[in-house]
Short mmCIF file of C-alpha atoms and ligand atoms in Angstrom, two decimals:
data_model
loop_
_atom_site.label_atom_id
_atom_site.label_comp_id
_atom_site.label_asym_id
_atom_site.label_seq_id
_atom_site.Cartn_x
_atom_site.Cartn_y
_atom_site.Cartn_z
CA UNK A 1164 0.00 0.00 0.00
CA UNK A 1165 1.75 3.41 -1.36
CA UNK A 1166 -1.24 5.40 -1.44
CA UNK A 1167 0.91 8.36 -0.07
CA UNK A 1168 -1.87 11.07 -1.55
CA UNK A 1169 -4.74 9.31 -0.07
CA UNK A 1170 -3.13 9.27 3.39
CA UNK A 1171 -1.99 12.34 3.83
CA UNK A 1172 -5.52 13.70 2.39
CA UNK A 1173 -7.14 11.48 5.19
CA UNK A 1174 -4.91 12.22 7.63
CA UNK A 1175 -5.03 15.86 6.97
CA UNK A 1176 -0.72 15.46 6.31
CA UNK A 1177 0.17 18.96 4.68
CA UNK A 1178 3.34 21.06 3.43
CA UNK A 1179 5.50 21.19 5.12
CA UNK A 1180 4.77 17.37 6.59
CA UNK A 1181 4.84 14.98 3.60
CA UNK A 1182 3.83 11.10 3.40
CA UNK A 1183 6.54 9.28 2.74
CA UNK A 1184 5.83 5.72 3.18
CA UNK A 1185 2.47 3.64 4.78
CA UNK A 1186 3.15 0.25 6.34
CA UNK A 1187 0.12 -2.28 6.71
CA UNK A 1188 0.53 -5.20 9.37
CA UNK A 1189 -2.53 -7.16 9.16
CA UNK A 1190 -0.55 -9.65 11.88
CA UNK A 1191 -1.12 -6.84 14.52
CA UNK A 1192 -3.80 -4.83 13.10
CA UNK A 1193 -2.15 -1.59 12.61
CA UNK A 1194 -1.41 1.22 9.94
CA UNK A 1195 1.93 2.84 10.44
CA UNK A 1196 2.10 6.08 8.17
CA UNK A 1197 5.71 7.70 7.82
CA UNK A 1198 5.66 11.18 7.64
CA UNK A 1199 8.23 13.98 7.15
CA UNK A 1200 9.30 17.35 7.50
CA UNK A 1201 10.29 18.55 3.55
CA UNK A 1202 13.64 19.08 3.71
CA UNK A 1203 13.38 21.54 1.07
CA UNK A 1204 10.95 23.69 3.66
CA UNK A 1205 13.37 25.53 6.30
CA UNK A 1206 12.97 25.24 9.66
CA UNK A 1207 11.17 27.44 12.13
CA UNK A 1208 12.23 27.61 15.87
CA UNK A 1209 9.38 27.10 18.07
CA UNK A 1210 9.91 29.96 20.13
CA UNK A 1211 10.57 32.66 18.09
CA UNK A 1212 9.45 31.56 14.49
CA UNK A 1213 12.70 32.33 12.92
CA UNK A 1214 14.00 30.23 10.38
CA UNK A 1215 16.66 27.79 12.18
CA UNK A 1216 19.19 25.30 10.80
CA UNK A 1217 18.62 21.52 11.13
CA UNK A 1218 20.14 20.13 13.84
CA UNK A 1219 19.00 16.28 14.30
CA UNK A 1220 16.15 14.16 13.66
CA UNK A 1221 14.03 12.30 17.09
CA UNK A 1222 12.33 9.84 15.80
CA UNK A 1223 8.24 10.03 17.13
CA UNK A 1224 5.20 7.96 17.30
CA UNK A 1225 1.50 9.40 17.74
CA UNK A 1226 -1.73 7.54 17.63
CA UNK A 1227 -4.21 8.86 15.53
CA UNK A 1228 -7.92 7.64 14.65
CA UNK A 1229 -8.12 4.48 13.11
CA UNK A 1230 -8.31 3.77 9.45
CA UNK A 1231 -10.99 1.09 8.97
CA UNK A 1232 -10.55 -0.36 12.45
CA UNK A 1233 -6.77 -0.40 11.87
CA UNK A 1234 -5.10 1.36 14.68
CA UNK A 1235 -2.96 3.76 12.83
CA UNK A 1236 0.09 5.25 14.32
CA UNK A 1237 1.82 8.69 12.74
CA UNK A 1238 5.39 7.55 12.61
CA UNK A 1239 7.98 10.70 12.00
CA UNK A 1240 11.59 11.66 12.28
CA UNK A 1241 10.66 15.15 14.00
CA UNK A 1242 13.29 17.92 13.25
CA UNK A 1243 15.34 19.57 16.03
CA UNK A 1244 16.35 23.19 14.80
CA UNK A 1245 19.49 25.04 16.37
CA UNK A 1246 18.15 29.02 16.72
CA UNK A 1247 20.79 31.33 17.55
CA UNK A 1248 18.75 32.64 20.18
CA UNK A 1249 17.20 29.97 21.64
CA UNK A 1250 19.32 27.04 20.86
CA UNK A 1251 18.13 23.33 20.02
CA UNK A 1252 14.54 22.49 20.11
CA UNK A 1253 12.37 20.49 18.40
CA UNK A 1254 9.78 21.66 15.93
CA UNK A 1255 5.68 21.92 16.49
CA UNK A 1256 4.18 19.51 14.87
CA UNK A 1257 0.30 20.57 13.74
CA UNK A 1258 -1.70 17.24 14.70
CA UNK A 1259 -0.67 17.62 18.73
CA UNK A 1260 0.03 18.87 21.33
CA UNK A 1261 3.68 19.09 23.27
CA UNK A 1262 3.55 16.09 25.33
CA UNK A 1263 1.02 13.71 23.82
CA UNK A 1264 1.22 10.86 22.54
CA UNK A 1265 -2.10 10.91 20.67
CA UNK A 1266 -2.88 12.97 17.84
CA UNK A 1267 -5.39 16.34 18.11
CA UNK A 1268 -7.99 14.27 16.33
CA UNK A 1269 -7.53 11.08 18.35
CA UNK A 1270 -7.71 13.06 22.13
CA UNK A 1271 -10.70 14.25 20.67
CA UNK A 1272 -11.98 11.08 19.88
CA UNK A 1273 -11.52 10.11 23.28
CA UNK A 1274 -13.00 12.82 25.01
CA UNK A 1275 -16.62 12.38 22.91
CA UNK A 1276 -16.26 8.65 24.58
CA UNK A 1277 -15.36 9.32 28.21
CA UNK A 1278 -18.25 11.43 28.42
CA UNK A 1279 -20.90 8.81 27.87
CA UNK A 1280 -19.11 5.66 28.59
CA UNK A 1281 -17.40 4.04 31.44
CA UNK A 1282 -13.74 4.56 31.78
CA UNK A 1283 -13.11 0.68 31.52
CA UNK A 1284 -15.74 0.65 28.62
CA UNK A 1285 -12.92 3.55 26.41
CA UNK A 1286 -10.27 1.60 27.84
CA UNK A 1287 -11.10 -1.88 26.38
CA UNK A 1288 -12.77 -0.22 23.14
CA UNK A 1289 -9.64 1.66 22.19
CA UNK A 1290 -6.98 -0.51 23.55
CA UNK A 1291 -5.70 2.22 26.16
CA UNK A 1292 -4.63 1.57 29.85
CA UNK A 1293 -6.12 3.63 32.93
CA UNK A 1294 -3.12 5.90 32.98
CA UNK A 1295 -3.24 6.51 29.35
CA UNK A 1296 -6.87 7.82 30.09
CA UNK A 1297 -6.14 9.53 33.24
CA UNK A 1298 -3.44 11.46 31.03
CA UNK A 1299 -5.57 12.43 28.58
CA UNK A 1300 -8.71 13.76 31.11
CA UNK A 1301 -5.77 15.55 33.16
CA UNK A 1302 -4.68 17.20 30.07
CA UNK A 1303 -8.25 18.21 28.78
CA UNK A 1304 -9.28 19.26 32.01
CA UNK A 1305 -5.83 21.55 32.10
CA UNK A 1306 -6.79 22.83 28.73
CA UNK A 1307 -10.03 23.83 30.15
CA UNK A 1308 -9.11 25.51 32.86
CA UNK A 1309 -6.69 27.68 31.53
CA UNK A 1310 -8.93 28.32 28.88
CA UNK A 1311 -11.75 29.45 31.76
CA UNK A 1312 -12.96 33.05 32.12
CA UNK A 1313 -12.54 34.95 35.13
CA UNK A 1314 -15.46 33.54 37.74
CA UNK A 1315 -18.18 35.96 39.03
CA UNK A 1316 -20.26 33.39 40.32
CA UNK A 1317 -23.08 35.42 42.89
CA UNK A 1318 -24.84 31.69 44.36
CA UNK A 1319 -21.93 29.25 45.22
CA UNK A 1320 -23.22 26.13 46.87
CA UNK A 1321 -20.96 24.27 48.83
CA UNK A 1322 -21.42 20.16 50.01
CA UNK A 1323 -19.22 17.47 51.21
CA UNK A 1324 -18.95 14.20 49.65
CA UNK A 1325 -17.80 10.98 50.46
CA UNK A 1326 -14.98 9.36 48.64
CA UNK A 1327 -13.91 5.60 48.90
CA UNK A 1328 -14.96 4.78 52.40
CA UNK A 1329 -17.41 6.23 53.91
CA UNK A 1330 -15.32 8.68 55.91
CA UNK A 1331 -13.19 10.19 53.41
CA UNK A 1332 -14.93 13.49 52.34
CA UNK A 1333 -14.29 15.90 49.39
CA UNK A 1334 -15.27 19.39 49.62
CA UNK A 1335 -17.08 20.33 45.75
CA UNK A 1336 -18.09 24.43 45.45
CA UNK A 1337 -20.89 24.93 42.42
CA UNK A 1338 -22.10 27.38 41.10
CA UNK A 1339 -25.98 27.51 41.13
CA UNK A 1340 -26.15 29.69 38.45
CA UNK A 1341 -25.29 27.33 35.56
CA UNK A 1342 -24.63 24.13 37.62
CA UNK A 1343 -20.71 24.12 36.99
CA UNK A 1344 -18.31 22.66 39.44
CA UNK A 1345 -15.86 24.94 40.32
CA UNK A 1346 -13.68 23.67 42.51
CA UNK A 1347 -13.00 20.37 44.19
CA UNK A 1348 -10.81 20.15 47.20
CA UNK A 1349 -9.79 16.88 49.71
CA UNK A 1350 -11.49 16.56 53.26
CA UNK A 1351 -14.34 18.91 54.78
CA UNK A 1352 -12.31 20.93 57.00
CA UNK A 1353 -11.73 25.04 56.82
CA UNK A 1354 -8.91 24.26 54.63
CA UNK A 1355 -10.86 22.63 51.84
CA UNK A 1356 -13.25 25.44 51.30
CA UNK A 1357 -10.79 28.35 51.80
CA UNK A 1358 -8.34 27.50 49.31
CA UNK A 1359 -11.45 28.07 46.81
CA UNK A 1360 -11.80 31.52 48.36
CA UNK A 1361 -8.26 31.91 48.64
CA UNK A 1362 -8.14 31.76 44.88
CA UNK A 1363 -10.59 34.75 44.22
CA UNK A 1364 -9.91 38.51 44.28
CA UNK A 1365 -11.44 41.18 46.15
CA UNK A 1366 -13.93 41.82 43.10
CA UNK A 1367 -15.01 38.32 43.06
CA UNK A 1368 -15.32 37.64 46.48
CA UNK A 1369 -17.57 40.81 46.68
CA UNK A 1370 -19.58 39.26 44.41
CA UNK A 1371 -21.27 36.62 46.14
CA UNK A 1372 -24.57 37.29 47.23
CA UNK A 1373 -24.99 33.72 48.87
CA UNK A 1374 -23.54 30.53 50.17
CA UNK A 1375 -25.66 27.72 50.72
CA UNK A 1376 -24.16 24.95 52.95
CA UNK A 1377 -24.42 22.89 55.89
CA UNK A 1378 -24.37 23.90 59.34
CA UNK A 1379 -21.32 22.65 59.30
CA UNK A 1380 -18.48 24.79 61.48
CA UNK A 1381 -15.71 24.71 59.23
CA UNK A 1382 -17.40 26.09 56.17
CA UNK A 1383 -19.06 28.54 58.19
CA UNK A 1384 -15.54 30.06 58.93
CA UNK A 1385 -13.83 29.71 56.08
CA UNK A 1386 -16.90 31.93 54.51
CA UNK A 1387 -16.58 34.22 57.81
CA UNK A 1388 -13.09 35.05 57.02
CA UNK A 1389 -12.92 35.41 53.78
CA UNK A 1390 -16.26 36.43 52.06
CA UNK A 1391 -17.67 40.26 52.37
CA UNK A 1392 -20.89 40.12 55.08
CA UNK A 1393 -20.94 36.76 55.43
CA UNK A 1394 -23.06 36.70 58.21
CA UNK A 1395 -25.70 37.90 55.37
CA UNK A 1396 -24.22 35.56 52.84
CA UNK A 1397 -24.23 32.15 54.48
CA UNK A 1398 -27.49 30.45 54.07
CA UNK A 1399 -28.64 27.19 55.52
CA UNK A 1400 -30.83 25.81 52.78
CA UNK A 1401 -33.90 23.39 52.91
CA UNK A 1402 -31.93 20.68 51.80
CA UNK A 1403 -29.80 21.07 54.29
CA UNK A 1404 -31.91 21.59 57.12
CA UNK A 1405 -34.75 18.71 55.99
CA UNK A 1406 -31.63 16.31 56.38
CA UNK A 1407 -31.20 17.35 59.93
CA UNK A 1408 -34.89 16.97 61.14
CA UNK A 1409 -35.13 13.33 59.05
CA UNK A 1410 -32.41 12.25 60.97
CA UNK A 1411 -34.10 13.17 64.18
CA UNK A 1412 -37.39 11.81 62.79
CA UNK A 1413 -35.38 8.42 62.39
CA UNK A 1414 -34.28 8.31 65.60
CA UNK A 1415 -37.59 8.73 66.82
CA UNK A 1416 -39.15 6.14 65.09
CA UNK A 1417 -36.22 3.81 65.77
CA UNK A 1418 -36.56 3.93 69.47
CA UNK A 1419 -39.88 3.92 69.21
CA UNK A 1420 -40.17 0.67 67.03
CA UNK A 1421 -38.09 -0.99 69.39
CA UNK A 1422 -40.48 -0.11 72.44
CA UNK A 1423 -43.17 -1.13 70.65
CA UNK A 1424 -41.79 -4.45 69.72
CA UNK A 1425 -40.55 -5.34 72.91
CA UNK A 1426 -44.54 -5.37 73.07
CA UNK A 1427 -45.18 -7.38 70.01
CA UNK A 1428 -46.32 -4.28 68.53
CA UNK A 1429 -45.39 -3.97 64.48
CA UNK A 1430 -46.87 -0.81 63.98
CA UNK A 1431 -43.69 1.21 62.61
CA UNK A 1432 -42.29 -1.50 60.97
CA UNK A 1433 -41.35 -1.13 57.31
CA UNK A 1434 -42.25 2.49 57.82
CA UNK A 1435 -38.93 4.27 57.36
CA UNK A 1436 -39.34 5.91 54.25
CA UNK A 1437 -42.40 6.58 54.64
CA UNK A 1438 -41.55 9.02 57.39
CA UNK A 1439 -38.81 10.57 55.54
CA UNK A 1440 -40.07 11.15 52.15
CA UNK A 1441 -42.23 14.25 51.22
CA UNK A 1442 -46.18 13.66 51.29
CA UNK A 1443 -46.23 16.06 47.72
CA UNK A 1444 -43.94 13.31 45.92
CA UNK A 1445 -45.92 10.38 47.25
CA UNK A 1446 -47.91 7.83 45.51
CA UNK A 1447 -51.37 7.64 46.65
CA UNK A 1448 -51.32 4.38 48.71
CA UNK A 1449 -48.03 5.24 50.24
CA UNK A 1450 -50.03 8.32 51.52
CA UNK A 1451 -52.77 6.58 52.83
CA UNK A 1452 -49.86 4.51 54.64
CA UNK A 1453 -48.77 7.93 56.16
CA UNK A 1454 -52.72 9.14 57.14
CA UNK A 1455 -53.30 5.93 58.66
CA UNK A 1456 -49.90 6.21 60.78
CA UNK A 1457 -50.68 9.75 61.78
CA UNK A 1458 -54.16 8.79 63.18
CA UNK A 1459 -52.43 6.14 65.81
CA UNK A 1460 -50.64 9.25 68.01
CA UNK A 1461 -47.11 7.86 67.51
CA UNK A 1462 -44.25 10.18 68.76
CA UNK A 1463 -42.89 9.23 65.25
CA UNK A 1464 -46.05 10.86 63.94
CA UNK A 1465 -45.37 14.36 66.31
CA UNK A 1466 -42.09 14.29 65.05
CA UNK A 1467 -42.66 13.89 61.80
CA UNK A 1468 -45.53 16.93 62.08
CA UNK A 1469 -42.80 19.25 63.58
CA UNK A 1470 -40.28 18.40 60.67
CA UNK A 1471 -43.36 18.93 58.13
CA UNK A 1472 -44.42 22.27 60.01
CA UNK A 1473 -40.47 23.72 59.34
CA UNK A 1474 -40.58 22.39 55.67
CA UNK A 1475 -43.62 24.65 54.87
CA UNK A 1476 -41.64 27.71 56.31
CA UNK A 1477 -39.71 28.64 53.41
CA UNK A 1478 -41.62 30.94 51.48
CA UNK A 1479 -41.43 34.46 53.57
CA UNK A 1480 -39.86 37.56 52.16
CA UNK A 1481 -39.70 39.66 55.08
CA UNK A 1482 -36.82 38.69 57.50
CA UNK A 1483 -39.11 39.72 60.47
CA UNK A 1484 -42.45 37.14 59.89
CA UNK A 1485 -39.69 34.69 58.37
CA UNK A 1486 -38.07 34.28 61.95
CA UNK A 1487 -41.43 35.08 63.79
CA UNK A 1488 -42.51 31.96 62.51
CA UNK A 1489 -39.49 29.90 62.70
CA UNK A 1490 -39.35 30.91 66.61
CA UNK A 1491 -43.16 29.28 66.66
CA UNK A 1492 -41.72 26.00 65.56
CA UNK A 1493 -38.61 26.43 67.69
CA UNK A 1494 -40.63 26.73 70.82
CA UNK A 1495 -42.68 24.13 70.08
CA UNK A 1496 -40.32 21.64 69.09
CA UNK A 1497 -37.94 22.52 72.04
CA UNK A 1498 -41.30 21.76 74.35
CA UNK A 1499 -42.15 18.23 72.39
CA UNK A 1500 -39.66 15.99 75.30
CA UNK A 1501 -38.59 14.03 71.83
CA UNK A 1502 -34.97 14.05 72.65
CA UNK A 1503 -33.25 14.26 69.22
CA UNK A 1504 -35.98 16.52 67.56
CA UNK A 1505 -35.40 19.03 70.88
CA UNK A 1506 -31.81 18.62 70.37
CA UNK A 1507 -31.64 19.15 66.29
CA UNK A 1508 -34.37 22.22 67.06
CA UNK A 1509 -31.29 23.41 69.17
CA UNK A 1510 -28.97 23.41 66.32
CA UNK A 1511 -31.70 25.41 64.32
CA UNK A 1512 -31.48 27.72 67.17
CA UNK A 1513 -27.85 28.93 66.94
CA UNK A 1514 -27.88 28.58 62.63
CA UNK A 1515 -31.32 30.48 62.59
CA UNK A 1516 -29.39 33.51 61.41
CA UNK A 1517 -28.50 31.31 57.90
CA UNK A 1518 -31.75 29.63 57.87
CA UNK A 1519 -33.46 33.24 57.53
CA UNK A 1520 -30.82 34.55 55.09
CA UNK A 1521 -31.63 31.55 53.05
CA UNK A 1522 -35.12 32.23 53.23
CA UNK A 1523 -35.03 35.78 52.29
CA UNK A 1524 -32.63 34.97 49.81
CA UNK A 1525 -33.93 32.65 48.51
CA UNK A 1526 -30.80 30.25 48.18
CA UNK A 1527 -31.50 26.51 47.42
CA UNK A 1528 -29.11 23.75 47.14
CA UNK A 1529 -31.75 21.77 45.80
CA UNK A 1530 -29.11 21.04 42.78
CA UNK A 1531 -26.47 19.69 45.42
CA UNK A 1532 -28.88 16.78 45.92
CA UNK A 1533 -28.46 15.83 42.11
CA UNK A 1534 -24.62 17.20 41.95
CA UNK A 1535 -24.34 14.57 44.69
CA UNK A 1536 -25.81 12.00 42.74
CA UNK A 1537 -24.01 12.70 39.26
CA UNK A 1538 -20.94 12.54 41.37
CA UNK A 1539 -21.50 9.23 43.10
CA UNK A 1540 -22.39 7.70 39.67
CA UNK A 1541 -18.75 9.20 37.84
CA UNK A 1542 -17.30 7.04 40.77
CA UNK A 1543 -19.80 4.08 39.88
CA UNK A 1544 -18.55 4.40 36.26
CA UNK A 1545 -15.11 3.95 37.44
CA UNK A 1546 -15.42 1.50 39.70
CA UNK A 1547 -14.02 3.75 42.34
CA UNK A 1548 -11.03 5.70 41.79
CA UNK A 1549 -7.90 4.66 43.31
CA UNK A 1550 -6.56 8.28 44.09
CA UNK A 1551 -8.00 11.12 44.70
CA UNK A 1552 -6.19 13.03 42.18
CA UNK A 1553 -8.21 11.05 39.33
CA UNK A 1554 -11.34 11.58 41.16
CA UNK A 1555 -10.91 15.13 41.33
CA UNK A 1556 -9.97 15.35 37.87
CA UNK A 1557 -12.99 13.19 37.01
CA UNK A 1558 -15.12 14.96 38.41
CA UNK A 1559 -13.72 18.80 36.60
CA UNK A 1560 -14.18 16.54 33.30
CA UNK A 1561 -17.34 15.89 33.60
CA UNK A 1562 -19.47 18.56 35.85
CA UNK A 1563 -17.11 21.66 35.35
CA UNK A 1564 -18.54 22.84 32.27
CA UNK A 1565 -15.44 23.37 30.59
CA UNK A 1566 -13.72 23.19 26.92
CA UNK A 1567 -12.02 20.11 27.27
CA UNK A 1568 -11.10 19.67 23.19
CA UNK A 1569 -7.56 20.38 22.31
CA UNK A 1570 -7.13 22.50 19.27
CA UNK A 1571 -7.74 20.95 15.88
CA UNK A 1572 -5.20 22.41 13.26
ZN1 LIG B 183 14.31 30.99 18.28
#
């Protein structure tokens, strides 16, 4: 096969790179096209685009998209020029970038797949190993992030979550405007969310008009020290704060179903979700399964009714009826002798402050529960990652809404 024309029309080969020779192995499956620089065509130094002399040859290997389900490898004796200024480097070559070992064309390739397809799936389909593919996701995420305008984001949303074992956090800050990730750091201490704020100027850090977390201390100061009025910024969101009643809730109805068994009584069992799910997003006979429950004066049921009575507080606009009502449910859940519902009613005490800001704000995290869940399934997809580094990088390639091609020429 010396269909040099073809090939370097296919392969998009031009002046001054010339075809010289194609090899065919059917044994191993693969297309090895020779390519040159002309050496009628001076050289140009890389740095400064001055015409150089030759200096030596290195020779270099690329893979590039397959030709008819041939793997097809550019093979080429790369120029090194000698610039007076500059000295000896090699020359840019068109179809990649410095560094890679895959053409332009075949990263791109690669990318298209490792966004709908597991990472073992792209490994096995284009005969590339897990570091192969963790090189090309660093690179494209790199790419993207230098290529990333400035940040103004005004609604950040911050949330913890879990990595590997179950007590291995990651600390992931979105922005709620368009959903992006914007930065991922290890653990859930101060640390992890400052060196996001670290990162921004005065400008951007004035620009936040909310930060919906957790009531969770060490996010609270890193946003204390470094964001403009935080104490009007942070915001405890629904989300957040429906987690922390349902918990008490459970451990209501936990000790409760115990009692009752101890009494042969099944009442509450099977009834977990029940208790924890919203009655708006229920199916009918679930529902009936709640109304029947609430009609047998359960402290379950009282518990349940003060975590429903805080979930319909949400929609004030004035700061002043938004906490006169959220002291209501205060007083009367600190009075209902359900020990954890009196104690979580006490952490809504001292975060009432972001609970209201949230309200009047109207900040939602409401996409961290599905950010959450796209992240968990990235790590489903690759079977867990075995450092952190990959998840991270993983998860910038896939949720931080960035340009991850590399540039076609
Ligand atoms: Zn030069």
């Amino acid at each position: 096969m010396q269909d040099t024309a073809l090939f370097a029309q296919i392969l998009g080969v031009s002046s001054p790179w010339q075809v010289e020779s194609v090899k065919l192995s059917m044994d191993e499956g693969e297309v090895t096209v020779h390519v040159r620089h002309d050496p009628t065509v001076p050289l140009i130094c890389p740095q400064c685009a001055a015409q150089a002399p030759g200096y030596d040859f290195r020779l270099r290997r690329w893979r590039h998209l397959d030709t008819c389900q041939y793997r097809t490898i550019l093979s080429v004796k790369v120029p090194r020029c000698n610039c007076d200024r500059h000295g000896v480097h090699q020359v840019s070559v068109p179809w990649a970038e410095p560094g890679s070992r895959f053409t332009a064309l075949f990263e791109a390739l690669v990318i298209d797949w490792l966004r709908d397809a597991s990472i073992s799936a792209v490994a096995r389909n284009l005969g590339l190993s897990w570091d192969q593919l963790d090189g090309i996701m660093q690179r494209a995420v790199g790419r993207g992030l230098s290529r990333r305008e400035k940040q103004y984001p005004q609604r950040l949303g911050v949330d913890e979550t879990s990595f590997r074992k179950r007590h291995e956090y990651i600390t992931v800050v979105q922005d709620q405007g368009n959903g992006a990730v914007l930065h991922v750091a290890d653990g859930r201490g101060r640390e992890s969310l400052a060196e996001y704020y670290a990162g921004l100027d005065a400008d951007q850090l004035g620009n936040i008009e909310s930060v919906a977390m957790d009531m969770h201390r060490p996010y609270i100061n890193a946003t204390l020290q470094y964001v403009p009025d935080a104490g009007d910024r942070i915001c405890f969101d629904k989300f957040h704060v429906a987690k922390l009643l349902g918990g008490a809730v459970d451990m209501v109805r936990r000790s409760e179903h115990a009692a009752l068994r101890r009494g042969n009584d099944n009442t509450l069992r099977g009834t977990k979700y029940i208790w924890l799910q919203n009655p708006a997003n229920m199916k009918p006979q679930r529902r009936g399964m709640l109304q029947q429950l609430q009609r047998s004066s359960l402290r379950t049921g009282r518990a349940w009714a003060i975590r429903e009575f805080a979930m319909s507080l949400w929609d004030y606009s004035s700061r002043a009826w938004a906490l006169k009502a959220w002291r209501k449910m205060l007083s009367w859940a600190s009075r209902c002798r359900l020990e954890p519902v009196v104690k979580a009613a006490a952490t809504i005490r001292r975060h009432l402050w972001g609970i209201i800001n949230a309200i009047v704000l109207r900040a939602t995290n409401a996409g961290s529960e599905s950010l959450n869940a796209k992240i968990q399934r990235i790590k489903r997809r690759a079977c867990g990652f075995r450092s952190r580094e990959r998840f991270h990088t993983a998860i910038m390639f896939h949720l931080g809404g960035l340009d991850l091609y590399p540039v076609i020429r």
